[in-house]
Amino acid sequence: MHCHGFVRVATSTPRVRTADVSYNRDGIIDEMQRAHAAHVDLLVYPEMCLSSYALDDLVLQDALLDAVETAVVAVIRASKGLSPVSLIGAPLRHEGRLYNCALAIADGRLLGVVPKSYLPNYREFYEKRWFAHGRGIRGKTISVAGNEVPFGTDLVFASSRLPGFKVFAEICEDFWAPDPPSTAGALAGATILANLSASDITIGKSDERHMLCRAQSARTASAYVYSAAGHGESTTDLAWDGQGMIFELGDMLAESERFELRPELCTADVDSDRILAERMRWQTFNDNAVEAGRPEDSYRTIVFDHSPSTGDIGLARPIRRYPFVPNRPNKLDEDCFEAFNIQVDGLMRRIEATNAKCLVIGLSGGLDSTHALIVCAKACDRLDLPRSFIRGYTMPGFGTSKETKSNAWRLMEDFGVSAAEIDIVPASNRMLEDIGHPFAGGEPVYDTTFENVQAGLRTDYLFRLAGQHNGFVVGTGDLSELALGWCTYGVGDQMSHYAVNAGVPKTLIQYLIRWTVRTNQFDHSTDEVLAAVLDTEISPELIPAEATGAIQSTEAKIGPYSLADFYLHHLVRYGQRPSKVAFLAWHAWRDAKRGLWPHEFPDAAKREYAIGEIRHWLESFCRRFFAFSQFKRSAIPNGPKVSSGGALSPRGDWRAPSDAVADVWLAELHANVPEE
């Protein structure tokens, strides 16, 4: 895990008793030891957990404050040899003032102290009665139990062992401010922002915390770790729920059980490499850092040593098997509707701009052309055009099966399009004969030329038909095929007038068709044929079936699309090393019984892959993607971007030379991923 840039973080809601410093100290140490056993690297406690938060005027008592300093010494000593750097909350005196502080402790050392910047003094809060604010405290030191340590809001704590593990701390109200201190902390280089909180719970406040954590982690391209006080705090006038949350780049990785009576660790593995990669691509972040006066030049970096676990300690992190597929159950219909209508709206605009008299589409009875037909039908419906505006053509060749041909015809009939069939076998035979191909002489040679002759003729027919009928060709090829170069260049399925599926990977197409059936977007007859399409082997059907009846299999040649789309997302969107992609894929795919599958994903389609398979198909993907497919992507037609995971248009997300080599990626893969 640590080799791949992950940092295990946890929130802790330790046992606490009002004003009982010794009791609280022991609870903090217990959780620190429990976190060490769980291989935690960063442990974030609630605000003022050492003294308890809801103390009112008791916090101004010297006896309590003396006890806090004594307890700090015990906590520091107890941290020796433990893996986590811990952020604990405590009230501390400094130059005649009292500050609400976060103390960073690692491996027997107090690293520094961060004072709270914004003190709430409204409704139930009254902190200005007791505390001084920490705004403007920079470059200072504070004496804590005989330790003179850095003190201020300008501290970034950085691991000497784990590159990318850089922490900035703020306290409760700080992140309710319009401009939270953690924003500058992120601009100063912190990848993980921590909030020690004693936010009391009221109806709806949990949702507000979610919103703020999600927004701050997304806006600052960081991980945000939030730890709130829980059971044991004074309930004189307030209640506490002990909410812990870990967000990364706007995604929630983990959340604690609220209102728990027992101490709780909420743990997740944060990907610091992913955070840094996002910042590297997002120039607005860097521009903002410059505009803010380059905080990295003025903030103090406090380097700490600790003892992170070595070896395989698992991965405490949700990994999406299908990163392009909607995974929010409460937003599923909305996300699928949105994915469809991005394509539909793009096609509608192209119809309006060209004043086309028809749409021309080739239908194979397979997934991609079926999905493209659905998009065409919905575009016509929204523009009040008859479905006959769509001119559908099925063009059987040497390998076309009865099943797919039947599905193509049923689709055209059910959708009410203008339908026709063109047998390309005679024209294919003529071309193969003209070029002197061995097949024309009776030899069973089914090479790339044999396949491309058919793919090229189909596209040629479609373009001529579009010209004849004053329309344009709707492309059906998808994002996964573009990534793998699984298309015929030029006069082939790589080309069209408008490529509605160019931003949609194969796994998303499968899911959207399932969603179409599940939500009854069309009638029962159409649902039946859509289900039949989903159950059909993915195949270009360019080679005649074997004597056994087995048809040409795409995935047997280029690998499972489930893995290909996984690789595409992680390599292209975040530029991750092949070994890390393999590590993530292994944790996602090694056991079909573990982890979450997309909503209502069919059991029969649930697969698992061993590390050898993952390595083999990742090597194949790297060769295809980096070494010899870019020239096809450099000349693709227009088509809408659908997923934030990216697209491959040279005019948009992906720009690359066509004559690059894959050596760097293959060498990294071979050096770091076992063959089995």
PDB file of C-alpha atoms in Angstrom, residues 389-483:
ATOM      1  CA  PHE A 389     -35.972   9.992 -40.011  1.00  0.00           C
ATOM      2  CA  ILE A 390     -33.432   7.326 -38.994  1.00  0.00           C
ATOM      3  CA  ARG A 391     -32.249   5.170 -41.886  1.00  0.00           C
ATOM      4  CA  GLY A 392     -30.983   1.918 -40.395  1.00  0.00           C
ATOM      5  CA  TYR A 393     -28.959  -0.593 -42.396  1.00  0.00           C
ATOM      6  CA  THR A 394     -27.885  -4.049 -41.390  1.00  0.00           C
ATOM      7  CA  MET A 395     -25.054  -5.327 -43.548  1.00  0.00           C
ATOM      8  CA  PRO A 396     -24.335  -9.036 -43.018  1.00  0.00           C
ATOM      9  CA  GLY A 397     -20.891 -10.312 -43.917  1.00  0.00           C
ATOM     10  CA  PHE A 398     -18.954 -13.560 -43.727  1.00  0.00           C
ATOM     11  CA  GLY A 399     -19.221 -13.883 -39.935  1.00  0.00           C
ATOM     12  CA  THR A 400     -22.679 -12.471 -39.254  1.00  0.00           C
ATOM     13  CA  SER A 401     -24.749 -14.821 -37.105  1.00  0.00           C
ATOM     14  CA  LYS A 402     -28.475 -15.410 -37.424  1.00  0.00           C
ATOM     15  CA  GLU A 403     -28.938 -14.134 -33.878  1.00  0.00           C
ATOM     16  CA  THR A 404     -27.330 -10.740 -34.366  1.00  0.00           C
ATOM     17  CA  LYS A 405     -28.955 -10.226 -37.755  1.00  0.00           C
ATOM     18  CA  SER A 406     -32.303 -11.071 -36.204  1.00  0.00           C
ATOM     19  CA  ASN A 407     -31.653  -8.669 -33.319  1.00  0.00           C
ATOM     20  CA  ALA A 408     -30.761  -5.891 -35.775  1.00  0.00           C
ATOM     21  CA  TRP A 409     -34.000  -6.355 -37.686  1.00  0.00           C
ATOM     22  CA  ARG A 410     -36.102  -6.565 -34.534  1.00  0.00           C
ATOM     23  CA  LEU A 411     -34.519  -3.345 -33.259  1.00  0.00           C
ATOM     24  CA  MET A 412     -35.227  -1.476 -36.491  1.00  0.00           C
ATOM     25  CA  GLU A 413     -38.815  -2.731 -36.573  1.00  0.00           C
ATOM     26  CA  ASP A 414     -39.497  -2.002 -32.898  1.00  0.00           C
ATOM     27  CA  PHE A 415     -38.012   1.482 -33.143  1.00  0.00           C
ATOM     28  CA  GLY A 416     -39.930   2.201 -36.350  1.00  0.00           C
ATOM     29  CA  VAL A 417     -36.933   3.357 -38.377  1.00  0.00           C
ATOM     30  CA  SER A 418     -36.538   3.209 -42.137  1.00  0.00           C
ATOM     31  CA  ALA A 419     -34.903  -0.209 -42.417  1.00  0.00           C
ATOM     32  CA  ALA A 420     -32.934  -1.962 -45.125  1.00  0.00           C
ATOM     33  CA  GLU A 421     -30.415  -4.773 -45.556  1.00  0.00           C
ATOM     34  CA  ILE A 422     -27.326  -4.786 -47.764  1.00  0.00           C
ATOM     35  CA  ASP A 423     -25.434  -8.043 -48.157  1.00  0.00           C
ATOM     36  CA  ILE A 424     -21.740  -7.074 -48.327  1.00  0.00           C
ATOM     37  CA  VAL A 425     -20.491 -10.586 -49.155  1.00  0.00           C
ATOM     38  CA  PRO A 426     -20.561 -10.132 -52.976  1.00  0.00           C
ATOM     39  CA  ALA A 427     -18.746  -6.789 -52.799  1.00  0.00           C
ATOM     40  CA  SER A 428     -16.268  -8.245 -50.283  1.00  0.00           C
ATOM     41  CA  ASN A 429     -15.550 -11.201 -52.541  1.00  0.00           C
ATOM     42  CA  ARG A 430     -14.985  -8.860 -55.454  1.00  0.00           C
ATOM     43  CA  MET A 431     -12.567  -6.667 -53.494  1.00  0.00           C
ATOM     44  CA  LEU A 432     -10.666  -9.639 -52.097  1.00  0.00           C
ATOM     45  CA  GLU A 433     -10.398 -11.012 -55.610  1.00  0.00           C
ATOM     46  CA  ASP A 434      -9.272  -7.657 -57.006  1.00  0.00           C
ATOM     47  CA  ILE A 435      -6.444  -7.344 -54.485  1.00  0.00           C
ATOM     48  CA  GLY A 436      -5.375 -10.947 -54.861  1.00  0.00           C
ATOM     49  CA  HIS A 437      -6.203 -12.043 -51.335  1.00  0.00           C
ATOM     50  CA  PRO A 438      -5.765 -15.813 -50.667  1.00  0.00           C
ATOM     51  CA  PHE A 439      -9.382 -16.111 -49.508  1.00  0.00           C
ATOM     52  CA  ALA A 440     -10.539 -15.324 -53.046  1.00  0.00           C
ATOM     53  CA  GLY A 441      -8.607 -18.413 -54.194  1.00  0.00           C
ATOM     54  CA  GLY A 442     -10.378 -20.643 -51.714  1.00  0.00           C
ATOM     55  CA  GLU A 443      -7.878 -20.520 -48.840  1.00  0.00           C
ATOM     56  CA  PRO A 444      -9.367 -19.980 -45.306  1.00  0.00           C
ATOM     57  CA  VAL A 445      -7.162 -16.957 -44.571  1.00  0.00           C
ATOM     58  CA  TYR A 446      -8.922 -14.687 -42.085  1.00  0.00           C
ATOM     59  CA  ASP A 447      -6.327 -11.988 -41.507  1.00  0.00           C
ATOM     60  CA  THR A 448      -6.653  -8.280 -40.748  1.00  0.00           C
ATOM     61  CA  THR A 449      -7.121  -7.467 -44.423  1.00  0.00           C
ATOM     62  CA  PHE A 450      -9.979  -9.964 -44.640  1.00  0.00           C
ATOM     63  CA  GLU A 451     -11.658  -8.240 -41.707  1.00  0.00           C
ATOM     64  CA  ASN A 452     -10.938  -4.674 -42.812  1.00  0.00           C
ATOM     65  CA  VAL A 453     -12.386  -5.243 -46.261  1.00  0.00           C
ATOM     66  CA  GLN A 454     -15.750  -5.885 -44.630  1.00  0.00           C
ATOM     67  CA  ALA A 455     -15.491  -3.052 -42.099  1.00  0.00           C
ATOM     68  CA  GLY A 456     -14.424  -0.644 -44.849  1.00  0.00           C
ATOM     69  CA  LEU A 457     -17.241  -1.623 -47.204  1.00  0.00           C
ATOM     70  CA  ARG A 458     -19.842  -1.140 -44.509  1.00  0.00           C
ATOM     71  CA  THR A 459     -18.590   2.365 -43.772  1.00  0.00           C
ATOM     72  CA  ASP A 460     -18.285   3.151 -47.487  1.00  0.00           C
ATOM     73  CA  TYR A 461     -21.900   2.155 -48.044  1.00  0.00           C
ATOM     74  CA  LEU A 462     -23.053   4.274 -45.101  1.00  0.00           C
ATOM     75  CA  PHE A 463     -21.250   7.374 -46.351  1.00  0.00           C
ATOM     76  CA  ARG A 464     -22.626   6.978 -49.871  1.00  0.00           C
ATOM     77  CA  LEU A 465     -26.133   6.413 -48.483  1.00  0.00           C
ATOM     78  CA  ALA A 466     -25.810   9.561 -46.344  1.00  0.00           C
ATOM     79  CA  GLY A 467     -24.870  11.545 -49.415  1.00  0.00           C
ATOM     80  CA  GLN A 468     -27.690  10.031 -51.435  1.00  0.00           C
ATOM     81  CA  HIS A 469     -30.300  10.867 -48.806  1.00  0.00           C
ATOM     82  CA  ASN A 470     -28.921  14.230 -47.609  1.00  0.00           C
ATOM     83  CA  GLY A 471     -28.114  12.954 -44.126  1.00  0.00           C
ATOM     84  CA  PHE A 472     -25.079  12.121 -42.035  1.00  0.00           C
ATOM     85  CA  VAL A 473     -23.540   8.957 -40.659  1.00  0.00           C
ATOM     86  CA  VAL A 474     -23.926   8.374 -36.938  1.00  0.00           C
ATOM     87  CA  GLY A 475     -20.841   6.596 -35.593  1.00  0.00           C
ATOM     88  CA  THR A 476     -21.318   3.702 -33.210  1.00  0.00           C
ATOM     89  CA  GLY A 477     -17.744   2.974 -31.994  1.00  0.00           C
ATOM     90  CA  ASP A 478     -17.157   3.529 -28.275  1.00  0.00           C
ATOM     91  CA  LEU A 479     -14.472   4.971 -25.989  1.00  0.00           C
ATOM     92  CA  SER A 480     -13.053   1.557 -25.046  1.00  0.00           C
ATOM     93  CA  GLU A 481     -12.493   0.655 -28.701  1.00  0.00           C
ATOM     94  CA  LEU A 482     -10.756   3.978 -29.295  1.00  0.00           C
ATOM     95  CA  ALA A 483      -8.462   3.314 -26.339  1.00  0.00           C
TER      96      ALA A 483
END
